[in-house]
Each structure stands twice: as structure tokens, then as C-alpha cells.
PDB file of C-alpha atoms and ligand atoms in Angstrom:
ATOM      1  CA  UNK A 173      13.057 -11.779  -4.394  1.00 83.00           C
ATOM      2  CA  UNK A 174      16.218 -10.185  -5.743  1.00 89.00           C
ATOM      3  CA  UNK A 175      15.007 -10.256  -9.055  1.00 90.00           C
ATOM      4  CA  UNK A 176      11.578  -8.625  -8.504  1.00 91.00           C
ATOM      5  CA  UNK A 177      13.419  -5.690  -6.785  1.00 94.00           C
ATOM      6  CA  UNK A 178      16.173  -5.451  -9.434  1.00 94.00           C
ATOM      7  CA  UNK A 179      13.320  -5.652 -12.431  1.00 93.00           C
ATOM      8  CA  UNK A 180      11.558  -2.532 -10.874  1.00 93.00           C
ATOM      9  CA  UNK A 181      14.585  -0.707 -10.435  1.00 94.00           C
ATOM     10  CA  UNK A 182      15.328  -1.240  -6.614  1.00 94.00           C
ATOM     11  CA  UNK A 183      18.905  -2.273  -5.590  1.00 94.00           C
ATOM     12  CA  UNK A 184      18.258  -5.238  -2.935  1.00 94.00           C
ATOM     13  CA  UNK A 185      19.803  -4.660   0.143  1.00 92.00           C
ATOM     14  CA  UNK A 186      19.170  -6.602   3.487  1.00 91.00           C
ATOM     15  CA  UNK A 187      16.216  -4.759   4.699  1.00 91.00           C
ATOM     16  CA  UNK A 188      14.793  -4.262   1.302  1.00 94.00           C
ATOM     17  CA  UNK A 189      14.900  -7.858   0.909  1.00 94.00           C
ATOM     18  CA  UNK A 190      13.441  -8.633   4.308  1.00 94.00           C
ATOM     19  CA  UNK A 191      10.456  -6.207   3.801  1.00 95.00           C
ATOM     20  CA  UNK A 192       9.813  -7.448   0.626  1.00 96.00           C
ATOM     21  CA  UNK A 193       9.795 -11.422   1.839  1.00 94.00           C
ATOM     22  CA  UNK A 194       7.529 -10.462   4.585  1.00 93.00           C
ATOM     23  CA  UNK A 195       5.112  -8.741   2.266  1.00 95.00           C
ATOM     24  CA  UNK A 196       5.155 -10.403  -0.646  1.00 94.00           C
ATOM     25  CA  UNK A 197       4.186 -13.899   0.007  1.00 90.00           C
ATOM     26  CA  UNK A 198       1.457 -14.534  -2.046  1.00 90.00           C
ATOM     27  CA  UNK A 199      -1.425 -12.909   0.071  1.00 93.00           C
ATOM     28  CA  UNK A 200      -3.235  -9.853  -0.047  1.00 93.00           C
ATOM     29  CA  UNK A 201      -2.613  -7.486   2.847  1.00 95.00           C
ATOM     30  CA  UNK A 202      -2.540  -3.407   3.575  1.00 97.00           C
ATOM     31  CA  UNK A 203       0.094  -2.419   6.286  1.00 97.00           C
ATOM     32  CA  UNK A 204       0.737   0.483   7.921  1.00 95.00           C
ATOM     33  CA  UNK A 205       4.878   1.421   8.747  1.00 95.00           C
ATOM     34  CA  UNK A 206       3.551   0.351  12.349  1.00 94.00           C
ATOM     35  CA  UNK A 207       2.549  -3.080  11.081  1.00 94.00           C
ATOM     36  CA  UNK A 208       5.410  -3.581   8.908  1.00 96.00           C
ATOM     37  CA  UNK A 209       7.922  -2.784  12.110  1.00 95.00           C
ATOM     38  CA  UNK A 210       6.066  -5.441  14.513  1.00 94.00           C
ATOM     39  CA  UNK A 211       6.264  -7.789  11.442  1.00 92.00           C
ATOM     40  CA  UNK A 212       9.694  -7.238  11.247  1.00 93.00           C
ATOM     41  CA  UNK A 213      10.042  -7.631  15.247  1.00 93.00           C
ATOM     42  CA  UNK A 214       8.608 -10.821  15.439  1.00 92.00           C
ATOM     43  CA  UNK A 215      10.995 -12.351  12.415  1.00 90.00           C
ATOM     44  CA  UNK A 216      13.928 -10.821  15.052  1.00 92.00           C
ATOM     45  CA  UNK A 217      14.858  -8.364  11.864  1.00 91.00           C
ATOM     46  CA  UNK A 218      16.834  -5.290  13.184  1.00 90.00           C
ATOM     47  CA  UNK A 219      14.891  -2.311  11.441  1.00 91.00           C
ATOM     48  CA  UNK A 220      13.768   1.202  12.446  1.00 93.00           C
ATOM     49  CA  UNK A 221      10.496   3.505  11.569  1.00 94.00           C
ATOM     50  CA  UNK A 222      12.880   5.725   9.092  1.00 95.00           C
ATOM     51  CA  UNK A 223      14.165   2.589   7.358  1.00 94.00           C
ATOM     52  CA  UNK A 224      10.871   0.788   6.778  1.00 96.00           C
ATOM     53  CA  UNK A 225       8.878   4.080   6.232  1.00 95.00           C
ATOM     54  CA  UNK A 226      11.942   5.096   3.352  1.00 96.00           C
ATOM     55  CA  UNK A 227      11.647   1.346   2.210  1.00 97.00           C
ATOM     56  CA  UNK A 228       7.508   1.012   2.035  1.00 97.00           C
ATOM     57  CA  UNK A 229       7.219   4.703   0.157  1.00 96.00           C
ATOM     58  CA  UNK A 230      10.354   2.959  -2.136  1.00 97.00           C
ATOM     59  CA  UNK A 231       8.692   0.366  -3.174  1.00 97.00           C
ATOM     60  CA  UNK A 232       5.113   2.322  -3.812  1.00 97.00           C
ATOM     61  CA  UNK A 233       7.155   4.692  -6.129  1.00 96.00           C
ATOM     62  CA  UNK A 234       8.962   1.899  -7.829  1.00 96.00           C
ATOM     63  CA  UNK A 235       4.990   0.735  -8.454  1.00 95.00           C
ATOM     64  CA  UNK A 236       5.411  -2.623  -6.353  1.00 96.00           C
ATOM     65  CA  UNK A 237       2.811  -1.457  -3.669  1.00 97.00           C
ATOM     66  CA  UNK A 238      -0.119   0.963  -4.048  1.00 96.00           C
ATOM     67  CA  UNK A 239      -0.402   3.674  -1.086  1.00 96.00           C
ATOM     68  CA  UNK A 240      -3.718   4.530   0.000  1.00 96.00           C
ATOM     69  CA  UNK A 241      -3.383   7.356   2.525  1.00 94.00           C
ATOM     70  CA  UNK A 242      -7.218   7.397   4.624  1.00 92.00           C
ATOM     71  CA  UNK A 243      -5.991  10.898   6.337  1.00 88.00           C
ATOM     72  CA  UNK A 244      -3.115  12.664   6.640  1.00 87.00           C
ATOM     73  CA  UNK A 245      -0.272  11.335   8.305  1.00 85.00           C
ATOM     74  CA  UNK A 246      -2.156   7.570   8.115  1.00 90.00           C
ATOM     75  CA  UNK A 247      -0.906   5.652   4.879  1.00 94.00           C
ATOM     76  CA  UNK A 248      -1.309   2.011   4.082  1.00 97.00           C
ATOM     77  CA  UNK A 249       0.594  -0.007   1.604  1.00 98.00           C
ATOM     78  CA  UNK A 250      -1.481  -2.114  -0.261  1.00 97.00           C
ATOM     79  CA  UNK A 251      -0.466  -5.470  -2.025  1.00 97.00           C
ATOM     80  CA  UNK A 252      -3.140  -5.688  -4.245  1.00 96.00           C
ATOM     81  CA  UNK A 253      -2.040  -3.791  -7.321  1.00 94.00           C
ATOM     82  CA  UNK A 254      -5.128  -4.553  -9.091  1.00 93.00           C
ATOM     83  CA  UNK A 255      -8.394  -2.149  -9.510  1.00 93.00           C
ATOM     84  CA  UNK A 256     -10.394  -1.541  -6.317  1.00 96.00           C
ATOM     85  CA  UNK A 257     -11.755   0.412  -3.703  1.00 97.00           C
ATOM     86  CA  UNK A 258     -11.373   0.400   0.138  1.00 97.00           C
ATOM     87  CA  UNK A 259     -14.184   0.262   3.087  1.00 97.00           C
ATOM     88  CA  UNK A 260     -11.483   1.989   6.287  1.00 97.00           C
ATOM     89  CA  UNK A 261     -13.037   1.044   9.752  1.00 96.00           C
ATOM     90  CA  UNK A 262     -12.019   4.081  11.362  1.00 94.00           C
ATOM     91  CA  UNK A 263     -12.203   2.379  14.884  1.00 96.00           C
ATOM     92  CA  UNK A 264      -9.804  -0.623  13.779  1.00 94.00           C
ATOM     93  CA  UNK A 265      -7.758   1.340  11.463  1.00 93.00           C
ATOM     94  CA  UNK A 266      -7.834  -1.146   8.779  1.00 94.00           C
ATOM     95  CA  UNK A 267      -8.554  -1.263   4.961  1.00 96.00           C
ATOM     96  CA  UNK A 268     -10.527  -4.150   3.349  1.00 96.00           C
ATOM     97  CA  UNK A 269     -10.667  -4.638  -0.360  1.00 97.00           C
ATOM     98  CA  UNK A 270     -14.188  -3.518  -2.523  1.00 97.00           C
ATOM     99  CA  UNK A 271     -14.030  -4.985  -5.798  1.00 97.00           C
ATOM    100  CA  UNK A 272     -14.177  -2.164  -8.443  1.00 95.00           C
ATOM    101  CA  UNK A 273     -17.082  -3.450 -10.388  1.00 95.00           C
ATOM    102  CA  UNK A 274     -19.123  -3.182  -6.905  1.00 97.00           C
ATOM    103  CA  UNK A 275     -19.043   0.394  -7.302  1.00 96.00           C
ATOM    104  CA  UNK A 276     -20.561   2.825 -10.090  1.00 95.00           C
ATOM    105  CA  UNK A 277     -19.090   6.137 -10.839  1.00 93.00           C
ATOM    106  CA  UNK A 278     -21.467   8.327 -12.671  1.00 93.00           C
ATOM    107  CA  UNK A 279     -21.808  11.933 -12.947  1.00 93.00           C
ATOM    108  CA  UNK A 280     -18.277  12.666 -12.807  1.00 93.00           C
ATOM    109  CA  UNK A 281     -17.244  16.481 -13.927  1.00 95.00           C
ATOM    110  CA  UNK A 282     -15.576  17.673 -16.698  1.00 95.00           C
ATOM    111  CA  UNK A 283     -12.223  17.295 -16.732  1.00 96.00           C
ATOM    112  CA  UNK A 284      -9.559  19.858 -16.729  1.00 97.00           C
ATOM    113  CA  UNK A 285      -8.724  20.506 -20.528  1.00 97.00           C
ATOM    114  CA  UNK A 286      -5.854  17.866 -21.971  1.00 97.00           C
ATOM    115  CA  UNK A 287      -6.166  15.399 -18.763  1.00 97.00           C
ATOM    116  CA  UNK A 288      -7.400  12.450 -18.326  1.00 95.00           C
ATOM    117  CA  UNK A 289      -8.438  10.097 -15.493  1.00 93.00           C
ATOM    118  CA  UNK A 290      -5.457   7.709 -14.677  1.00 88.00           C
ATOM    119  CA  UNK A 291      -7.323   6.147 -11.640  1.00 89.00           C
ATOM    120  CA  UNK A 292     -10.467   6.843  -9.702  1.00 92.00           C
ATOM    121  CA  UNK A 293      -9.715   5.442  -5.888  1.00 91.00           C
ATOM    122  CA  UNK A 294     -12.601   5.342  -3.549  1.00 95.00           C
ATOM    123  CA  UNK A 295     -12.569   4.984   0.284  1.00 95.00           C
ATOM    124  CA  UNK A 296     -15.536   4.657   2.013  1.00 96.00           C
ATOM    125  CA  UNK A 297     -14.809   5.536   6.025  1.00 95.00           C
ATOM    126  CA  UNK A 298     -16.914   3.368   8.332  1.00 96.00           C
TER     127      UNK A 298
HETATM  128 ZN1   ZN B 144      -6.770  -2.969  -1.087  1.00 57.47          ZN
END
């Protein structure tokens, strides 16, 4: 785990390291900082909202998670780095994966002169 955070840049420190063993085990999930801190209860780690909210937004920058923010104030961290899209069920506050190809994007404006489209992200609230 050590060396993932090191390669993107991230010095590991206890709670780094304990966030990043309870995320990244191999299985796709979005969390919320609220699921991250009962995650982190139930292992018996000794955490608080500022430290996992610093460490989750860390780790997003760093380009380990992907944020999806469904409204303001309400982010998820996603583990799936690939392409895709997002169904939110607004009464369960959760995410669930769309696979890109199941969506297409036509009829998309002009762009701004001298940018281009680094990702197209779409969330489809349920
Ligand atoms: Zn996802």
C-alpha cells in the first residue's frame, strides 16, 4: 500500500494507509466521508470527519479516486477510475456504475475556442 501512495506522490502516514487498505481492496465501491468514517469505526481506527474528508479529497487530487459530487455539499469517491457514468438514487443516496458505451452523447455544442473535452461525466438522478 505504501508504494501505491508514494508512486502518486502521497507520503503514507497511518491514516492514509488505513483509508487506503479499506478502500482499495480490489472491489469497486463509491463512499461518501460518512461511509468512509463508519468503515473506519468498525476496523476500531481512531479517525475524524476533517482527517478522512482532507485524506479522500487527497487522494482524488493525487488521481487515485475520482470525485463525483451529485449536489453540493454531497461528494462520493469513486474507485473505479475507468470511463463511466452514474444512475444516483436520490432516496438511498448511492451511486451505481453505467458503463460508458451504454450512453450516447450527440449534439454536443461548440466548444469554447482552444479547449477541448477532457471528460464528459453523466449522472442520471433517480
Ligand atoms: Zn462509479
Amino acid at each position: 500500500m505504501d508504494s501505491m501512495l508514494n508512486k502518486h506522490g502521497i507520503r503514507p502516514t497511518k491514516i492514509r494507509r488505513a483509508i487506503a487498505e479499506l478502500l482499495f481492496d480490489g472491489t469497486d465501491k463509491h463512499v461518501s466521508v460518512d461511509d468512509v468514517i463508519d468503515l473506519a469505526r468498525a476496523q476500531k481506527i481512531k479517525t475524524s470527519v476533517a482527517s478522512v474528508y482532507n485524506t479522500l479529497n487527497q487522494f482524488a487530487v493525487a488521481g487515485l479516486l475520482r470525485k463525483v459530487t451529485v449536489e453540493q455539499g454531497r461528494a462520493f469517491f469513486d474507485t473505479n477510475l475507468s470511463e463511466h457514468h452514474h444512475f444516483y438514487f436520490e432516496d438511498e443516496e448511492r451511486l451505481e456504475d453505467i458503463p460508458v458505451d451504454a450512453i450516447n452523447i450527440s449534439g454536443l455544442p461548440k466548444l469554447p475556442k482552444g479547449r477541448r473535452i477532457k471528460s464528459i461525466d453523466v449522472t442520471i438522478r433517480i
